[in-house]
Short mmCIF file of C-alpha atoms in Angstrom, two decimals:
data_model
loop_
_atom_site.label_atom_id
_atom_site.label_comp_id
_atom_site.label_asym_id
_atom_site.label_seq_id
_atom_site.Cartn_x
_atom_site.Cartn_y
_atom_site.Cartn_z
CA MET A 1 22.24 -194.16 182.56
CA ALA A 2 20.44 -192.72 179.56
CA LYS A 3 23.32 -193.89 177.46
CA HIS A 4 22.96 -197.47 178.70
CA HIS A 5 19.18 -197.40 178.06
CA ASN A 6 19.77 -196.24 174.50
CA GLN A 7 22.19 -199.14 173.90
CA GLU A 8 19.61 -201.68 175.13
CA SER A 9 16.88 -200.38 172.82
CA ARG A 10 19.21 -200.66 169.86
CA ASP A 11 20.02 -204.27 170.70
CA GLU A 12 16.36 -205.18 171.12
CA SER A 13 15.37 -203.77 167.74
CA ALA A 14 18.09 -205.73 165.82
CA PRO A 15 17.12 -209.29 164.77
CA ASP A 16 19.19 -212.14 166.20
CA ASN A 17 20.49 -213.45 162.84
CA VAL A 18 21.65 -210.09 161.48
CA VAL A 19 25.28 -209.27 161.84
CA PRO A 20 25.78 -205.56 162.28
CA ILE A 21 27.55 -203.79 159.43
CA SER A 22 31.06 -202.88 160.22
CA GLY A 23 33.47 -200.86 158.26
CA GLY A 24 35.44 -203.88 156.90
CA GLU A 25 35.28 -204.45 153.11
CA ASP A 26 35.66 -208.26 153.33
CA GLU A 27 32.57 -208.75 155.41
CA LYS A 28 29.25 -209.17 153.51
CA THR A 29 25.78 -208.47 154.75
CA PRO A 30 23.32 -211.37 154.97
CA ILE A 31 21.41 -209.91 152.00
CA THR A 32 24.56 -209.83 149.88
CA ARG A 33 25.42 -213.41 150.86
CA ASP A 34 21.90 -214.61 150.00
CA ALA A 35 21.93 -212.75 146.66
CA THR A 36 25.30 -214.21 145.75
CA ALA A 37 24.11 -217.72 146.62
CA LEU A 38 20.92 -217.24 144.57
CA PHE A 39 22.90 -215.83 141.64
CA GLU A 40 25.26 -218.83 141.69
CA GLN A 41 22.31 -221.23 141.89
CA VAL A 42 20.51 -219.51 138.97
CA THR A 43 23.73 -219.53 136.91
CA LYS A 44 24.19 -223.23 137.62
CA LEU A 45 20.57 -224.01 136.68
CA LEU A 46 20.86 -222.00 133.45
CA ALA A 47 24.04 -223.89 132.52
CA GLU A 48 22.28 -227.21 133.20
CA LYS A 49 19.28 -226.08 131.12
CA LEU A 50 21.54 -225.11 128.20
CA GLU A 51 23.34 -228.45 128.43
CA LEU A 52 20.03 -230.37 128.48
CA THR A 53 18.66 -228.32 125.56
CA ASP A 54 21.85 -228.97 123.59
CA THR A 55 21.59 -232.70 124.35
CA LEU A 56 17.93 -232.72 123.30
CA VAL A 57 18.70 -230.98 120.00
CA ARG A 58 21.52 -233.46 119.28
CA ARG A 59 19.26 -236.42 120.11
CA GLN A 60 16.52 -235.09 117.85
CA ALA A 61 19.03 -234.65 115.00
CA ASP A 62 20.40 -238.16 115.60
CA PHE A 63 16.88 -239.59 115.57
CA GLU A 64 16.01 -237.73 112.35
CA ASN A 65 19.19 -239.04 110.69
CA TYR A 66 18.39 -242.55 111.92
CA ARG A 67 14.83 -242.31 110.58
CA LYS A 68 16.06 -241.13 107.17
CA ARG A 69 18.70 -243.89 107.02
CA ILE A 70 16.12 -246.56 107.89
CA GLU A 71 13.77 -245.17 105.23
CA ARG A 72 16.57 -245.26 102.61
CA GLU A 73 17.50 -248.83 103.61
CA ARG A 74 13.85 -249.88 103.48
CA GLN A 75 13.48 -248.34 100.01
CA THR A 76 16.69 -250.04 98.84
CA GLU A 77 15.50 -253.43 100.16
CA HIS A 78 12.15 -252.90 98.45
CA HIS A 79 13.92 -252.18 95.14
CA ARG A 80 16.17 -255.22 95.60
CA GLY A 81 13.16 -257.47 96.07
CA ILE A 82 11.47 -256.13 92.94
CA GLU A 83 14.78 -256.25 91.06
CA ALA A 84 15.21 -259.96 91.90
CA LEU A 85 11.66 -260.68 90.71
CA ILE A 86 12.15 -258.74 87.48
CA GLU A 87 15.43 -260.53 86.74
CA THR A 88 13.60 -263.86 86.91
CA LEU A 89 10.92 -262.51 84.54
CA LEU A 90 13.30 -261.15 81.88
CA PRO A 91 13.61 -264.55 80.14
CA VAL A 92 9.79 -264.59 79.88
CA LEU A 93 9.92 -261.24 78.07
CA ASP A 94 12.68 -262.61 75.84
CA GLY A 95 10.55 -265.65 75.04
CA PHE A 96 7.61 -263.45 74.07
CA GLU A 97 9.84 -261.33 71.84
CA ARG A 98 11.19 -264.41 70.06
CA ALA A 99 7.71 -265.90 69.66
CA LEU A 100 6.37 -262.65 68.23
CA ALA A 101 9.26 -262.33 65.80
CA ALA A 102 9.33 -265.99 64.68
CA HIS A 103 6.09 -266.57 62.84
CA GLY A 104 4.93 -264.83 59.69
CA ASP A 105 2.22 -267.42 58.97
CA ALA A 106 -1.24 -265.84 58.44
CA GLY A 107 -2.87 -268.67 60.47
CA TYR A 108 -0.67 -267.71 63.39
CA GLU A 109 -1.93 -264.09 63.40
CA ASN A 110 -4.67 -264.66 66.04
CA TYR A 111 -2.19 -266.35 68.36
CA ARG A 112 0.22 -263.54 67.68
CA LYS A 113 -2.32 -260.94 68.82
CA GLY A 114 -2.84 -262.88 72.06
CA PHE A 115 0.92 -263.10 72.62
CA GLU A 116 1.28 -259.37 71.94
CA LEU A 117 -1.48 -258.57 74.43
CA ILE A 118 0.13 -260.71 77.16
CA TYR A 119 3.57 -259.30 76.33
CA ARG A 120 2.33 -255.69 76.56
CA GLN A 121 0.57 -256.39 79.89
CA LEU A 122 3.72 -257.89 81.38
CA GLU A 123 5.87 -255.08 79.98
CA ASN A 124 3.49 -252.38 81.32
CA THR A 125 3.36 -254.01 84.77
CA LEU A 126 7.16 -254.11 84.99
CA SER A 127 7.56 -250.55 83.68
CA LYS A 128 5.22 -249.31 86.44
CA LYS A 129 7.67 -250.85 88.94
CA GLY A 130 10.57 -248.89 87.39
CA LEU A 131 11.83 -251.09 84.53
CA GLU A 132 12.94 -249.32 81.32
CA GLN A 133 14.15 -250.79 78.04
CA ILE A 134 17.54 -249.64 76.81
CA ASP A 135 17.06 -248.01 73.42
CA ALA A 136 20.16 -249.28 71.62
CA GLU A 137 19.63 -249.70 67.88
CA GLY A 138 21.18 -246.89 65.83
CA LYS A 139 22.82 -245.39 68.91
CA PRO A 140 26.59 -245.09 69.52
CA PHE A 141 27.97 -248.08 71.41
CA ASP A 142 28.12 -247.42 75.17
CA PRO A 143 29.91 -250.10 77.23
CA ASN A 144 27.85 -249.04 80.27
CA LEU A 145 24.59 -249.93 78.49
CA HIS A 146 25.58 -252.38 75.77
CA HIS A 147 27.34 -255.72 75.58
CA ALA A 148 28.92 -256.14 72.12
CA VAL A 149 28.98 -259.74 70.93
CA GLU A 150 29.96 -259.08 67.32
CA GLN A 151 31.39 -256.41 65.03
CA VAL A 152 29.75 -256.08 61.63
CA LYS A 153 31.76 -254.62 58.74
CA THR A 154 29.49 -252.14 57.04
CA THR A 155 29.53 -248.73 55.43
CA ASP A 156 25.82 -248.18 56.11
CA TYR A 157 26.46 -247.04 59.69
CA PRO A 158 29.17 -244.88 61.29
CA ASP A 159 31.87 -246.79 63.12
CA GLY A 160 30.86 -247.85 66.64
CA THR A 161 27.11 -247.65 66.02
CA VAL A 162 24.78 -250.38 67.28
CA VAL A 163 23.36 -252.01 64.14
CA ASP A 164 21.33 -254.82 65.71
CA VAL A 165 19.97 -255.75 69.15
CA LEU A 166 20.17 -259.47 69.87
CA GLN A 167 18.76 -259.22 73.39
CA THR A 168 16.98 -256.22 74.92
CA GLY A 169 18.73 -254.52 77.80
CA TYR A 170 16.95 -253.07 80.83
CA ILE A 171 17.46 -250.34 83.41
CA PHE A 172 15.78 -250.50 86.83
CA HIS A 173 15.55 -247.21 88.76
CA GLY A 174 18.64 -245.83 87.03
CA LYS A 175 20.71 -249.01 87.46
CA VAL A 176 21.58 -251.24 84.50
CA LEU A 177 19.85 -254.50 85.29
CA ARG A 178 21.02 -256.18 82.10
CA PRO A 179 22.99 -254.56 79.27
CA ALA A 180 21.64 -254.87 75.73
CA MET A 181 23.39 -257.61 73.73
CA VAL A 182 24.28 -255.94 70.43
CA ARG A 183 26.13 -256.06 67.12
CA VAL A 184 28.30 -253.00 66.46
CA ALA A 185 29.31 -251.45 63.14
CA ALA A 186 32.97 -251.62 62.20
CA ASN A 187 33.25 -249.15 59.34
CA SER A 188 36.67 -249.87 57.82
CA ALA A 189 36.36 -246.98 55.31
CA GLN A 190 35.73 -244.46 58.15
CA GLN A 191 38.54 -245.93 60.26
CA SER A 192 41.06 -245.63 57.41
CA SER A 193 40.01 -242.01 56.69
CA GLN A 194 40.42 -241.13 60.39
CA ALA A 195 43.84 -242.79 60.43
CA ASN A 196 44.96 -240.58 57.49
#
């Protein structure tokens, strides 16, 4: 009878949802099952977090690349607009240069000073926007910067040297806007000595 009473007290003290531990290796305790489930859930959440962080980093990089591309395109469009304006103004600069070079009359000197002032203002305004003159006279001919319209036979300059600029060339932000129209030395004496 004491044995039966002892069995009852053991059953009363054990909670209803707890499965008694038996000697089998395949059976897990409720604590082990709960820990395994929590571990799997935490592992899954960490994997999702890593995936979301990776996606966020990629999106931020994509956005930064997009922002830089838009900025480059905006800058290019800005330069194109200024370039188109400058191209329409180049004949005005040419006209000023011709007017300043044409008259040697003393009575014309006051007008000449006014023309020079206007020419310099226009030239300075355009140079602030990125326009540069191509320095051609006395330099070796460069087909990237110069447009040769005539060869001049001379021994005063080395062969292939620009001897005269007929129309000023311009560069805009590193790009040749208009090549300089030039005359180039053709030194027949130097050519024949090089041939020998």
